[in-house]
Amino acid sequence: MTTADLDRLEFRAVQSGDHGDVAQQLLELANRVDADSEISRAELFVRAGEQWEMAQEFERASAAYQRAIDDGGATIIDARALLAGALLELDLLDAAYAQLDRMDAEGPRNLPTYIHIAEILQAHGDLEGAHDWATLGARRFQHQDVTPYVHELLTELLRTRFRIRMDLGLAEDALDRSLDD
């Protein structure tokens, strides 16, 4: 399985709208992926979960994300954050926030995860929580020497944080002003 194969499969889902079928195919691929595959088993489980979410099958998405967590392989967005989002969709608030609390204690690994958490919390009306996660992520990554890709992600997180701050009615701060740099 290569990145190009995965892109073709996901593009087909977008074209056809049959996200459930593609999710099932991704799960089958994850169950038989070779160790030397370009895409990790855990990432395939995550991608299957994302397809289940697009199909509005949040219980199945949660199960796929849990399999990614159990697998322990590398993923672009931490599967725990994705699981929290699916649990929020299922109105399992205690379970979702428990997942976020565990992540907070261990620390998310990358900017896409912080962006995802801020966006899911914002979408579910928890603006204070979204602001806290966006601020934490921005502070963690703002002073590191970063690649252009990471700089773009940091800018995206800062913009998300700025919109959340405006919704909360908070005054501009130094992190907001760093968007102008």
mmCIF file of C-alpha atoms in Angstrom:
data_model
loop_
_atom_site.group_PDB
_atom_site.id
_atom_site.type_symbol
_atom_site.label_atom_id
_atom_site.label_comp_id
_atom_site.label_asym_id
_atom_site.label_seq_id
_atom_site.Cartn_x
_atom_site.Cartn_y
_atom_site.Cartn_z
ATOM 1 C CA MET A 1 0.000 0.000 0.000
ATOM 2 C CA THR A 2 1.425 3.352 -1.041
ATOM 3 C CA THR A 3 0.314 6.907 -0.401
ATOM 4 C CA ALA A 4 -0.779 7.136 -4.040
ATOM 5 C CA ASP A 5 -2.953 4.006 -3.633
ATOM 6 C CA LEU A 6 -4.549 5.501 -0.545
ATOM 7 C CA ASP A 7 -5.160 8.820 -2.306
ATOM 8 C CA ARG A 8 -6.883 7.033 -5.207
ATOM 9 C CA LEU A 9 -9.084 5.069 -2.843
ATOM 10 C CA GLU A 10 -10.109 8.138 -0.854
ATOM 11 C CA PHE A 11 -10.688 10.147 -4.049
ATOM 12 C CA ARG A 12 -13.026 7.407 -5.237
ATOM 13 C CA ALA A 13 -14.982 7.772 -1.987
ATOM 14 C CA VAL A 14 -15.325 11.502 -2.583
ATOM 15 C CA GLN A 15 -16.505 10.938 -6.149
ATOM 16 C CA SER A 16 -18.948 8.143 -5.367
ATOM 17 C CA GLY A 17 -20.062 9.235 -1.920
ATOM 18 C CA ASP A 18 -19.782 5.612 -0.827
ATOM 19 C CA HIS A 19 -17.643 6.242 2.235
ATOM 20 C CA GLY A 20 -18.818 3.098 4.005
ATOM 21 C CA ASP A 21 -17.576 0.860 1.201
ATOM 22 C CA VAL A 22 -14.194 2.580 1.179
ATOM 23 C CA ALA A 23 -14.006 2.396 4.978
ATOM 24 C CA GLN A 24 -14.566 -1.343 4.787
ATOM 25 C CA GLN A 25 -11.861 -1.686 2.126
ATOM 26 C CA LEU A 26 -9.440 0.283 4.292
ATOM 27 C CA LEU A 27 -10.150 -1.971 7.263
ATOM 28 C CA GLU A 28 -9.504 -5.027 5.115
ATOM 29 C CA LEU A 29 -6.237 -3.493 3.891
ATOM 30 C CA ALA A 30 -5.189 -2.716 7.460
ATOM 31 C CA ASN A 31 -5.817 -6.306 8.460
ATOM 32 C CA ARG A 32 -3.453 -7.612 5.790
ATOM 33 C CA VAL A 33 -0.920 -4.799 5.276
ATOM 34 C CA ASP A 34 2.733 -5.813 5.036
ATOM 35 C CA ALA A 35 5.232 -4.604 7.593
ATOM 36 C CA ASP A 36 7.164 -2.789 4.847
ATOM 37 C CA SER A 37 4.119 -0.878 3.622
ATOM 38 C CA GLU A 38 4.522 2.853 3.076
ATOM 39 C CA ILE A 39 1.324 3.373 5.086
ATOM 40 C CA SER A 40 1.162 1.993 8.629
ATOM 41 C CA ARG A 41 -1.605 -0.322 9.786
ATOM 42 C CA ALA A 42 -2.637 2.299 12.358
ATOM 43 C CA GLU A 43 -2.909 4.987 9.657
ATOM 44 C CA LEU A 44 -5.150 2.694 7.606
ATOM 45 C CA PHE A 45 -7.392 2.206 10.648
ATOM 46 C CA VAL A 46 -7.490 6.002 11.102
ATOM 47 C CA ARG A 47 -8.368 6.558 7.459
ATOM 48 C CA ALA A 48 -11.114 3.930 7.725
ATOM 49 C CA GLY A 49 -12.467 5.755 10.776
ATOM 50 C CA GLU A 50 -12.488 9.036 8.887
ATOM 51 C CA GLN A 51 -14.463 7.400 6.085
ATOM 52 C CA TRP A 52 -16.927 5.964 8.616
ATOM 53 C CA GLU A 53 -17.361 9.469 10.035
ATOM 54 C CA MET A 54 -18.129 10.836 6.568
ATOM 55 C CA ALA A 55 -20.735 8.086 6.301
ATOM 56 C CA GLN A 56 -22.165 9.279 9.663
ATOM 57 C CA GLU A 57 -21.271 5.894 11.221
ATOM 58 C CA PHE A 58 -19.673 7.205 14.409
ATOM 59 C CA GLU A 59 -19.725 3.922 16.333
ATOM 60 C CA ARG A 60 -17.822 2.235 13.523
ATOM 61 C CA ALA A 61 -15.456 5.201 13.349
ATOM 62 C CA SER A 62 -14.826 4.889 17.089
ATOM 63 C CA ALA A 63 -14.037 1.191 16.702
ATOM 64 C CA ALA A 64 -11.584 1.897 13.864
ATOM 65 C CA TYR A 65 -9.852 4.620 15.897
ATOM 66 C CA GLN A 66 -9.602 2.290 18.878
ATOM 67 C CA ARG A 67 -7.946 -0.306 16.653
ATOM 68 C CA ALA A 68 -5.423 2.330 15.568
ATOM 69 C CA ILE A 69 -4.734 3.186 19.209
ATOM 70 C CA ASP A 70 -4.339 -0.484 20.096
ATOM 71 C CA ASP A 71 -2.015 -1.000 17.117
ATOM 72 C CA GLY A 72 0.219 1.819 18.358
ATOM 73 C CA GLY A 73 1.616 2.667 14.934
ATOM 74 C CA ALA A 74 2.334 6.138 13.629
ATOM 75 C CA THR A 75 -0.578 8.244 12.386
ATOM 76 C CA ILE A 76 -0.787 11.762 10.982
ATOM 77 C CA ILE A 77 -3.398 12.829 13.544
ATOM 78 C CA ASP A 78 -3.260 11.077 16.895
ATOM 79 C CA ALA A 79 -5.995 8.432 16.848
ATOM 80 C CA ARG A 80 -6.919 9.376 20.421
ATOM 81 C CA ALA A 81 -7.967 12.839 19.220
ATOM 82 C CA LEU A 82 -9.998 11.331 16.405
ATOM 83 C CA LEU A 83 -11.656 8.946 18.849
ATOM 84 C CA ALA A 84 -12.543 11.869 21.111
ATOM 85 C CA GLY A 85 -14.207 13.611 18.159
ATOM 86 C CA ALA A 86 -16.256 10.529 17.255
ATOM 87 C CA LEU A 87 -17.281 10.124 20.897
ATOM 88 C CA LEU A 88 -18.446 13.747 20.942
ATOM 89 C CA GLU A 89 -20.576 12.996 17.872
ATOM 90 C CA LEU A 90 -22.124 10.112 19.803
ATOM 91 C CA ASP A 91 -22.802 12.453 22.783
ATOM 92 C CA LEU A 92 -20.491 10.342 24.940
ATOM 93 C CA LEU A 93 -19.074 13.469 26.524
ATOM 94 C CA ASP A 94 -17.480 11.867 29.581
ATOM 95 C CA ALA A 95 -15.641 9.312 27.439
ATOM 96 C CA ALA A 96 -14.564 11.988 24.944
ATOM 97 C CA TYR A 97 -13.195 14.292 27.630
ATOM 98 C CA ALA A 98 -11.513 11.390 29.415
ATOM 99 C CA GLN A 99 -9.702 10.653 26.137
ATOM 100 C CA LEU A 100 -8.643 14.310 25.879
ATOM 101 C CA ASP A 101 -7.505 14.313 29.517
ATOM 102 C CA ARG A 102 -5.264 11.302 28.828
ATOM 103 C CA MET A 103 -3.837 13.074 25.799
ATOM 104 C CA ASP A 104 -3.248 16.225 27.806
ATOM 105 C CA ALA A 105 -1.334 14.248 30.425
ATOM 106 C CA GLU A 106 0.839 12.530 27.806
ATOM 107 C CA GLY A 107 1.042 15.418 25.350
ATOM 108 C CA PRO A 108 -0.041 15.222 21.712
ATOM 109 C CA ARG A 109 2.774 14.566 19.286
ATOM 110 C CA ASN A 110 2.173 17.076 16.512
ATOM 111 C CA LEU A 111 0.412 20.161 15.224
ATOM 112 C CA PRO A 112 -2.258 18.362 13.158
ATOM 113 C CA THR A 113 -3.468 16.786 16.393
ATOM 114 C CA TYR A 114 -3.723 20.140 18.180
ATOM 115 C CA ILE A 115 -5.559 21.604 15.186
ATOM 116 C CA HIS A 116 -8.000 18.702 15.152
ATOM 117 C CA ILE A 117 -8.731 18.954 18.864
ATOM 118 C CA ALA A 118 -9.277 22.714 18.711
ATOM 119 C CA GLU A 119 -11.615 22.320 15.742
ATOM 120 C CA ILE A 120 -13.686 19.480 17.203
ATOM 121 C CA LEU A 121 -14.124 21.288 20.501
ATOM 122 C CA GLN A 122 -15.062 24.485 18.687
ATOM 123 C CA ALA A 123 -17.569 22.579 16.544
ATOM 124 C CA HIS A 124 -19.145 21.128 19.685
ATOM 125 C CA GLY A 125 -19.429 24.497 21.412
ATOM 126 C CA ASP A 126 -16.588 24.128 23.892
ATOM 127 C CA LEU A 127 -14.853 27.366 22.991
ATOM 128 C CA GLU A 128 -12.840 27.558 26.213
ATOM 129 C CA GLY A 129 -11.518 24.027 25.696
ATOM 130 C CA ALA A 130 -10.780 24.767 22.038
ATOM 131 C CA HIS A 131 -8.924 27.927 23.042
ATOM 132 C CA ASP A 132 -6.894 26.077 25.669
ATOM 133 C CA TRP A 133 -5.800 23.349 23.213
ATOM 134 C CA ALA A 134 -5.007 25.856 20.453
ATOM 135 C CA THR A 135 -2.960 27.959 22.881
ATOM 136 C CA LEU A 136 -1.105 24.922 24.194
ATOM 137 C CA GLY A 137 -0.237 23.780 20.678
ATOM 138 C CA ALA A 138 0.837 27.230 19.534
ATOM 139 C CA ARG A 139 3.075 27.744 22.546
ATOM 140 C CA ARG A 140 4.603 24.311 22.173
ATOM 141 C CA PHE A 141 5.600 24.833 18.539
ATOM 142 C CA GLN A 142 6.058 28.601 18.109
ATOM 143 C CA HIS A 143 9.737 28.825 19.053
ATOM 144 C CA GLN A 144 10.976 25.736 17.261
ATOM 145 C CA ASP A 145 12.945 25.869 14.044
ATOM 146 C CA VAL A 146 10.278 24.669 11.667
ATOM 147 C CA THR A 147 9.971 23.531 8.105
ATOM 148 C CA PRO A 148 7.681 25.473 5.753
ATOM 149 C CA TYR A 149 5.060 22.729 6.192
ATOM 150 C CA VAL A 150 5.110 23.029 9.984
ATOM 151 C CA HIS A 151 5.033 26.824 9.657
ATOM 152 C CA GLU A 152 1.834 26.502 7.576
ATOM 153 C CA LEU A 153 0.303 24.231 10.209
ATOM 154 C CA LEU A 154 1.264 26.618 13.003
ATOM 155 C CA THR A 155 -0.307 29.489 11.061
ATOM 156 C CA GLU A 156 -3.472 27.417 10.613
ATOM 157 C CA LEU A 157 -3.583 26.722 14.356
ATOM 158 C CA LEU A 158 -3.032 30.397 15.168
ATOM 159 C CA ARG A 159 -5.828 31.417 12.790
ATOM 160 C CA THR A 160 -8.164 28.870 14.364
ATOM 161 C CA ARG A 161 -7.197 30.188 17.789
ATOM 162 C CA PHE A 162 -7.804 33.783 16.671
ATOM 163 C CA ARG A 163 -11.336 32.926 15.456
ATOM 164 C CA ILE A 164 -12.066 31.163 18.739
ATOM 165 C CA ARG A 165 -10.783 34.169 20.700
ATOM 166 C CA MET A 166 -13.045 36.478 18.700
ATOM 167 C CA ASP A 167 -16.029 34.201 19.428
ATOM 168 C CA LEU A 168 -15.112 34.317 23.113
ATOM 169 C CA GLY A 169 -14.782 38.107 23.003
ATOM 170 C CA LEU A 170 -11.175 38.020 24.206
ATOM 171 C CA ALA A 171 -8.707 40.791 23.476
ATOM 172 C CA GLU A 172 -5.845 40.291 21.048
ATOM 173 C CA ASP A 173 -2.684 38.860 22.590
ATOM 174 C CA ALA A 174 0.918 38.186 21.598
ATOM 175 C CA LEU A 175 0.078 34.897 19.880
ATOM 176 C CA ASP A 176 -2.540 36.673 17.770
ATOM 177 C CA ARG A 177 -0.026 39.357 16.832
ATOM 178 C CA SER A 178 2.454 36.672 15.758
ATOM 179 C CA LEU A 179 0.148 36.011 12.789
ATOM 180 C CA ASP A 180 1.300 39.360 11.398
ATOM 181 C CA ASP A 181 4.969 38.327 11.444
#
